[in-house]
Short mmCIF file of C-alpha atoms in Angstrom, two decimals:
data_model
loop_
_atom_site.label_atom_id
_atom_site.label_comp_id
_atom_site.label_asym_id
_atom_site.label_seq_id
_atom_site.Cartn_x
_atom_site.Cartn_y
_atom_site.Cartn_z
CA MET A 1 -34.43 40.87 -13.03
CA SER A 2 -36.06 38.12 -10.95
CA ALA A 3 -34.54 34.63 -10.86
CA THR A 4 -37.63 33.35 -12.68
CA GLU A 5 -37.12 35.85 -15.51
CA GLN A 6 -33.43 34.96 -15.75
CA LEU A 7 -34.25 31.25 -16.03
CA LEU A 8 -36.94 31.93 -18.65
CA SER A 9 -34.39 33.87 -20.63
CA ARG A 10 -31.96 30.91 -20.46
CA ASN A 11 -34.82 28.66 -21.64
CA GLU A 12 -35.27 30.80 -24.76
CA ASN A 13 -31.70 30.00 -25.73
CA TYR A 14 -32.28 26.31 -25.01
CA ALA A 15 -35.47 26.22 -27.12
CA ALA A 16 -33.76 28.02 -30.00
CA ALA A 17 -31.27 25.12 -30.29
CA PHE A 18 -33.73 22.34 -29.32
CA ASP A 19 -33.31 19.05 -31.19
CA LEU A 20 -34.87 16.47 -28.85
CA ALA A 21 -38.45 16.46 -30.19
CA GLY A 22 -38.31 12.74 -30.98
CA LEU A 23 -37.29 11.54 -27.51
CA ALA A 24 -39.49 8.71 -26.14
CA ALA A 25 -41.19 9.01 -22.74
CA PRO A 26 -40.05 5.65 -21.25
CA PRO A 27 -36.58 6.12 -19.75
CA ALA A 28 -33.93 4.58 -22.03
CA MET A 29 -31.85 3.18 -19.13
CA LYS A 30 -34.99 1.88 -17.35
CA VAL A 31 -33.87 3.40 -14.07
CA ALA A 32 -35.51 5.74 -11.54
CA ILE A 33 -33.35 7.89 -9.26
CA VAL A 34 -34.66 9.33 -5.98
CA THR A 35 -32.62 12.12 -4.44
CA CYS A 36 -32.65 15.41 -2.54
CA MET A 37 -33.73 18.81 -3.92
CA ASP A 38 -30.39 20.23 -2.71
CA ALA A 39 -28.95 22.82 -5.11
CA ARG A 40 -25.43 21.32 -4.89
CA LEU A 41 -26.58 17.93 -6.07
CA ASP A 42 -27.30 17.73 -9.78
CA PRO A 43 -28.18 14.21 -10.97
CA THR A 44 -27.53 15.18 -14.60
CA ARG A 45 -23.94 16.08 -13.87
CA LEU A 46 -23.01 13.71 -11.07
CA LEU A 47 -24.42 10.59 -12.74
CA GLY A 48 -23.78 11.73 -16.31
CA LEU A 49 -27.44 11.48 -17.33
CA LYS A 50 -28.25 12.05 -20.98
CA PRO A 51 -31.68 13.35 -22.09
CA GLY A 52 -34.18 10.50 -21.92
CA ASP A 53 -32.04 8.24 -19.70
CA ALA A 54 -33.86 8.16 -16.36
CA HIS A 55 -36.75 9.25 -14.17
CA VAL A 56 -35.53 11.67 -11.52
CA ILE A 57 -37.61 12.11 -8.35
CA ARG A 58 -36.50 14.75 -5.85
CA ASN A 59 -37.78 16.11 -2.54
CA ALA A 60 -36.35 17.53 0.67
CA GLY A 61 -33.92 14.84 1.82
CA GLY A 62 -34.57 12.29 -0.91
CA VAL A 63 -36.64 10.43 1.67
CA VAL A 64 -39.13 7.77 0.54
CA THR A 65 -42.50 9.38 1.27
CA ASP A 66 -45.93 8.26 -0.02
CA ASP A 67 -45.46 10.66 -2.90
CA VAL A 68 -42.17 8.98 -3.86
CA ILE A 69 -43.90 5.58 -3.67
CA ARG A 70 -46.60 6.97 -6.01
CA SER A 71 -43.96 8.22 -8.45
CA LEU A 72 -41.96 4.96 -8.37
CA SER A 73 -45.11 2.91 -8.89
CA ILE A 74 -46.04 4.98 -11.97
CA SER A 75 -42.42 4.81 -13.15
CA GLN A 76 -42.33 1.01 -13.08
CA ARG A 77 -45.93 0.18 -13.97
CA GLU A 78 -46.61 2.76 -16.66
CA LEU A 79 -43.17 3.56 -18.02
CA GLY A 80 -41.18 0.37 -17.66
CA THR A 81 -38.32 1.21 -15.29
CA ARG A 82 -36.68 -1.74 -13.48
CA GLU A 83 -33.89 -0.34 -11.30
CA ILE A 84 -34.05 2.16 -8.42
CA MET A 85 -31.22 4.26 -6.99
CA LEU A 86 -31.89 6.09 -3.69
CA VAL A 87 -29.33 8.84 -3.13
CA HIS A 88 -29.09 10.84 0.10
CA HIS A 89 -26.18 13.23 0.69
CA THR A 90 -23.77 14.56 3.29
CA GLY A 91 -24.52 18.00 4.70
CA CYS A 92 -28.27 17.56 4.22
CA GLY A 93 -30.51 20.28 5.68
CA LEU A 94 -32.76 17.60 7.17
CA MET A 95 -30.03 16.77 9.71
CA THR A 96 -29.99 20.36 11.06
CA PHE A 97 -33.34 20.37 12.90
CA THR A 98 -35.82 17.91 14.43
CA ASN A 99 -39.39 17.32 13.28
CA ASP A 100 -40.68 18.83 16.53
CA GLU A 101 -38.54 21.94 16.14
CA PHE A 102 -39.71 22.41 12.55
CA ALA A 103 -43.41 21.90 13.42
CA ALA A 104 -43.16 24.25 16.44
CA ALA A 105 -41.50 26.94 14.30
CA ARG A 106 -44.22 26.67 11.64
CA GLU A 107 -46.88 26.89 14.35
CA ARG A 108 -45.21 30.05 15.69
CA ASP A 109 -45.02 31.78 12.32
CA SER A 110 -48.34 30.66 10.79
CA GLY A 111 -50.59 29.84 13.76
CA GLN A 112 -51.10 26.32 12.36
CA ARG A 113 -49.16 23.12 12.96
CA PRO A 114 -48.38 21.12 9.79
CA GLU A 115 -50.09 17.72 9.55
CA TRP A 116 -47.01 16.32 7.79
CA SER A 117 -43.64 15.51 9.35
CA ALA A 118 -40.61 17.45 8.07
CA GLY A 119 -38.78 14.15 7.46
CA ALA A 120 -35.73 15.10 9.55
CA PHE A 121 -33.15 12.45 10.40
CA ASN A 122 -29.97 12.08 12.50
CA ASP A 123 -28.26 9.07 11.03
CA LEU A 124 -27.63 9.50 7.31
CA GLU A 125 -26.73 5.90 6.49
CA GLN A 126 -29.58 4.48 8.59
CA ASP A 127 -32.04 6.74 6.77
CA VAL A 128 -30.77 5.38 3.44
CA ARG A 129 -31.29 1.81 4.72
CA ASP A 130 -34.79 2.70 5.96
CA SER A 131 -35.61 4.20 2.55
CA VAL A 132 -34.45 1.05 0.74
CA ARG A 133 -36.53 -1.08 3.09
CA ARG A 134 -39.61 1.05 2.52
CA VAL A 135 -39.35 0.47 -1.24
CA LEU A 136 -38.69 -3.26 -0.79
CA GLU A 137 -41.80 -3.60 1.41
CA CYS A 138 -44.12 -1.72 -0.98
CA PRO A 139 -46.63 -3.88 -2.88
CA PHE A 140 -47.07 -1.29 -5.64
CA ILE A 141 -43.45 -1.36 -6.83
CA PRO A 142 -43.02 -4.73 -8.56
CA ARG A 143 -39.36 -4.72 -9.72
CA LYS A 144 -37.09 -5.18 -6.72
CA GLU A 145 -33.99 -6.84 -8.20
CA SER A 146 -32.01 -3.62 -8.06
CA VAL A 147 -33.05 -1.25 -5.28
CA ARG A 148 -29.80 0.22 -3.99
CA GLY A 149 -29.05 3.01 -1.51
CA PHE A 150 -26.23 5.56 -1.74
CA VAL A 151 -24.73 8.64 -0.16
CA TYR A 152 -23.50 11.47 -2.39
CA GLU A 153 -20.59 13.26 -0.76
CA VAL A 154 -20.87 17.01 -1.38
CA GLU A 155 -17.21 17.25 -0.30
CA THR A 156 -15.82 14.86 -2.92
CA GLY A 157 -18.48 14.40 -5.62
CA LEU A 158 -18.49 10.64 -5.03
CA VAL A 159 -21.60 8.45 -4.81
CA ARG A 160 -20.85 5.61 -2.37
CA GLU A 161 -23.11 2.66 -1.66
CA VAL A 162 -24.69 2.09 1.76
CA LYS A 163 -24.96 -1.60 2.65
CA MET B 1 -23.74 -4.08 -16.99
CA SER B 2 -26.82 -2.79 -15.10
CA ALA B 3 -27.96 0.82 -15.51
CA THR B 4 -27.00 1.42 -11.88
CA GLU B 5 -23.44 0.18 -12.49
CA GLN B 6 -23.15 2.32 -15.63
CA LEU B 7 -24.24 5.43 -13.73
CA LEU B 8 -21.83 4.66 -10.86
CA SER B 9 -19.06 4.38 -13.41
CA ARG B 10 -19.98 7.80 -14.85
CA ASN B 11 -19.95 9.18 -11.28
CA GLU B 12 -16.35 8.01 -10.82
CA ASN B 13 -15.35 10.25 -13.72
CA TYR B 14 -17.35 13.13 -12.25
CA ALA B 15 -15.74 12.74 -8.81
CA ALA B 16 -12.25 12.55 -10.34
CA ALA B 17 -12.71 16.07 -11.75
CA PHE B 18 -14.81 17.44 -8.84
CA ASP B 19 -14.16 21.07 -7.89
CA LEU B 20 -17.41 22.15 -6.17
CA ALA B 21 -16.50 21.32 -2.56
CA GLY B 22 -17.03 24.94 -1.43
CA LEU B 23 -20.59 25.34 -2.75
CA ALA B 24 -23.07 26.71 -0.15
CA ALA B 25 -26.31 24.86 0.62
CA PRO B 26 -28.74 27.83 0.24
CA PRO B 27 -29.63 28.18 -3.47
CA ALA B 28 -27.76 31.12 -5.02
CA MET B 29 -30.74 32.22 -7.14
CA LYS B 30 -33.17 31.79 -4.21
CA VAL B 31 -35.60 29.86 -6.37
CA ALA B 32 -37.32 26.47 -6.06
CA ILE B 33 -38.50 24.64 -9.17
CA VAL B 34 -41.20 21.94 -9.04
CA THR B 35 -41.46 19.71 -12.07
CA CYS B 36 -42.11 16.20 -13.39
CA MET B 37 -39.77 13.20 -13.09
CA ASP B 38 -40.07 12.72 -16.89
CA ALA B 39 -36.80 11.60 -18.50
CA ARG B 40 -37.16 14.09 -21.38
CA LEU B 41 -37.34 17.05 -19.07
CA ASP B 42 -34.02 18.07 -17.57
CA PRO B 43 -34.21 21.26 -15.48
CA THR B 44 -30.42 21.67 -15.62
CA ARG B 45 -30.43 21.89 -19.38
CA LEU B 46 -33.77 23.51 -20.15
CA LEU B 47 -33.41 26.30 -17.58
CA GLY B 48 -29.63 26.54 -17.76
CA LEU B 49 -29.12 25.80 -14.05
CA LYS B 50 -25.60 26.07 -12.71
CA PRO B 51 -24.45 24.06 -9.65
CA GLY B 52 -25.85 25.70 -6.53
CA ASP B 53 -28.49 27.81 -8.33
CA ALA B 54 -31.81 26.27 -7.30
CA HIS B 55 -33.78 23.68 -5.38
CA VAL B 56 -35.30 21.16 -7.76
CA ILE B 57 -38.30 19.12 -6.61
CA ARG B 58 -39.63 16.42 -8.93
CA ASN B 59 -42.39 13.81 -8.82
CA ALA B 60 -44.75 12.10 -11.23
CA GLY B 61 -46.51 15.01 -12.97
CA GLY B 62 -44.90 17.84 -11.06
CA VAL B 63 -48.16 18.04 -9.09
CA VAL B 64 -48.26 19.90 -5.77
CA THR B 65 -48.73 17.10 -3.24
CA ASP B 66 -48.27 17.31 0.54
CA ASP B 67 -44.68 16.15 0.00
CA VAL B 68 -44.05 19.07 -2.38
CA ILE B 69 -45.56 21.45 0.19
CA ARG B 70 -43.17 19.96 2.79
CA SER B 71 -40.19 20.47 0.48
CA LEU B 72 -41.19 24.04 -0.46
CA SER B 73 -41.72 24.93 3.18
CA ILE B 74 -38.23 23.66 4.09
CA SER B 75 -36.82 25.41 1.00
CA GLN B 76 -38.19 28.81 2.02
CA ARG B 77 -38.00 28.58 5.80
CA GLU B 78 -34.68 26.81 6.25
CA LEU B 79 -32.79 27.67 3.06
CA GLY B 80 -34.02 31.11 2.08
CA THR B 81 -35.65 30.65 -1.34
CA ARG B 82 -38.19 33.31 -2.38
CA GLU B 83 -39.48 32.38 -5.84
CA ILE B 84 -41.31 29.26 -7.01
CA MET B 85 -41.65 27.94 -10.56
CA LEU B 86 -44.15 25.12 -11.16
CA VAL B 87 -43.48 23.38 -14.47
CA HIS B 88 -45.80 20.73 -15.95
CA HIS B 89 -45.24 19.43 -19.49
CA THR B 90 -46.96 18.31 -22.67
CA GLY B 91 -47.17 14.56 -23.27
CA CYS B 92 -47.25 13.81 -19.54
CA GLY B 93 -47.91 10.18 -18.54
CA LEU B 94 -50.44 11.39 -15.96
CA MET B 95 -52.82 12.31 -18.79
CA THR B 96 -52.85 8.73 -20.15
CA PHE B 97 -54.90 7.04 -17.40
CA THR B 98 -57.42 7.94 -14.70
CA ASN B 99 -56.91 7.59 -10.94
CA ASP B 100 -59.54 4.85 -10.84
CA GLU B 101 -57.90 2.91 -13.67
CA PHE B 102 -54.51 3.12 -11.97
CA ALA B 103 -55.88 2.06 -8.56
CA ALA B 104 -57.86 -0.82 -10.10
CA ALA B 105 -54.77 -2.04 -12.00
CA ARG B 106 -52.65 -1.95 -8.82
CA GLU B 107 -55.38 -3.85 -6.96
CA ARG B 108 -55.37 -6.49 -9.70
CA ASP B 109 -51.61 -6.98 -9.69
CA SER B 110 -50.90 -6.68 -5.95
CA GLY B 111 -54.18 -7.58 -4.25
CA GLN B 112 -54.11 -4.22 -2.45
CA ARG B 113 -55.59 -0.85 -3.45
CA PRO B 114 -53.24 2.11 -2.93
CA GLU B 115 -54.34 4.64 -0.29
CA TRP B 116 -52.88 7.45 -2.40
CA SER B 117 -54.27 8.87 -5.64
CA ALA B 118 -52.12 8.55 -8.77
CA GLY B 119 -52.52 12.31 -9.38
CA ALA B 120 -53.83 11.89 -12.94
CA PHE B 121 -55.27 14.92 -14.75
CA ASN B 122 -57.03 15.73 -18.05
CA ASP B 123 -56.53 19.43 -18.46
CA LEU B 124 -52.84 20.34 -18.41
CA GLU B 125 -53.22 24.10 -18.03
CA GLN B 126 -55.95 23.78 -15.39
CA ASP B 127 -53.71 21.45 -13.38
CA VAL B 128 -50.96 24.07 -13.48
CA ARG B 129 -53.42 26.70 -12.21
CA ASP B 130 -54.62 24.33 -9.46
CA SER B 131 -51.01 23.72 -8.42
CA VAL B 132 -50.29 27.45 -8.23
CA ARG B 133 -53.42 27.95 -6.14
CA ARG B 134 -52.47 25.15 -3.77
CA VAL B 135 -49.13 26.87 -3.08
CA LEU B 136 -50.77 30.29 -2.68
CA GLU B 137 -53.24 28.88 -0.13
CA CYS B 138 -50.60 27.10 1.96
CA PRO B 139 -49.83 28.74 5.33
CA PHE B 140 -46.39 27.07 5.56
CA ILE B 141 -44.95 28.72 2.45
CA PRO B 142 -44.45 32.37 3.41
CA ARG B 143 -43.01 33.97 0.24
CA LYS B 144 -45.74 34.29 -2.39
CA GLU B 145 -44.60 37.27 -4.48
CA SER B 146 -43.42 35.03 -7.31
CA VAL B 147 -45.32 31.74 -7.62
CA ARG B 148 -45.68 31.16 -11.35
CA GLY B 149 -46.96 28.21 -13.37
CA PHE B 150 -45.59 26.97 -16.70
CA VAL B 151 -45.86 24.26 -19.33
CA TYR B 152 -42.68 22.81 -20.83
CA GLU B 153 -43.30 21.74 -24.41
CA VAL B 154 -41.46 18.48 -25.11
CA GLU B 155 -42.00 19.19 -28.83
CA THR B 156 -40.24 22.60 -28.89
CA GLY B 157 -38.14 22.86 -25.72
CA LEU B 158 -39.99 26.04 -24.73
CA VAL B 159 -41.27 26.87 -21.23
CA ARG B 160 -44.44 28.96 -21.61
CA GLU B 161 -46.35 30.62 -18.79
CA VAL B 162 -49.90 29.59 -17.85
CA LYS B 163 -52.03 32.53 -16.72
#
């Protein structure tokens, strides 16, 4: 059975016991979390999120791209969130290659060079600080009282703040 | 206490009982899931994901933007995933305004017009099909045997396929 079929089968069990039909769309805790797509990093478990608590935005690296800015702007302007947590993590795949290496490899295997950068970085804590700054400088994200950057340690399970 | 402080406090409990230090980075089920940031939609619960199972990519709407293409390309090329599930949902905030309305509102409150589109859509199932097509047409995502589109129903908990 494919992974997709297995997950759809698990969803049937979930739907059979579903009791969250009345949940409101605006996040109850008024917080948006930006983090990596990494399979080891589950915001539900590691932050103890309950259904309806928070917006969760995830991409490769948890880096603040234009698409993350778009999502955060919609989160605050249309759905009332006020706090932002940016969470990178140790052992991130984006520290294992450079943007040039990634683009050259894609050009080799597809004949085309991507127009986007892979978002690779060397210095984990500096990338968190850069991500925080990018949010703070954005005119489309109005609530800036609590924009905080963190590193999740895949070795310990701890989320520690980057100052 | 702020939402951020509450979540950090929950993380301390998580880290105190942490036993996943040996988890590998490549997703065990070799699948990447793209879905919305919506607080009512928790991939962990609704698909029964276990730690390490899958890459999870989330943005406003679960739409396939350049940043999602970047993440999927890294997921397949660097971390070995082979299947893709694209999951939109009923009651999505992106069906409640138009791109022009959103851009005009941001221009009013910030004095600047965003360069990006909000990604709004009218027809939920058509947007799923468009997202699937965008992945299928992308030269940087090599594995296309299982790229399937779905709608998660916030009213029933069910994930149903869009053909």
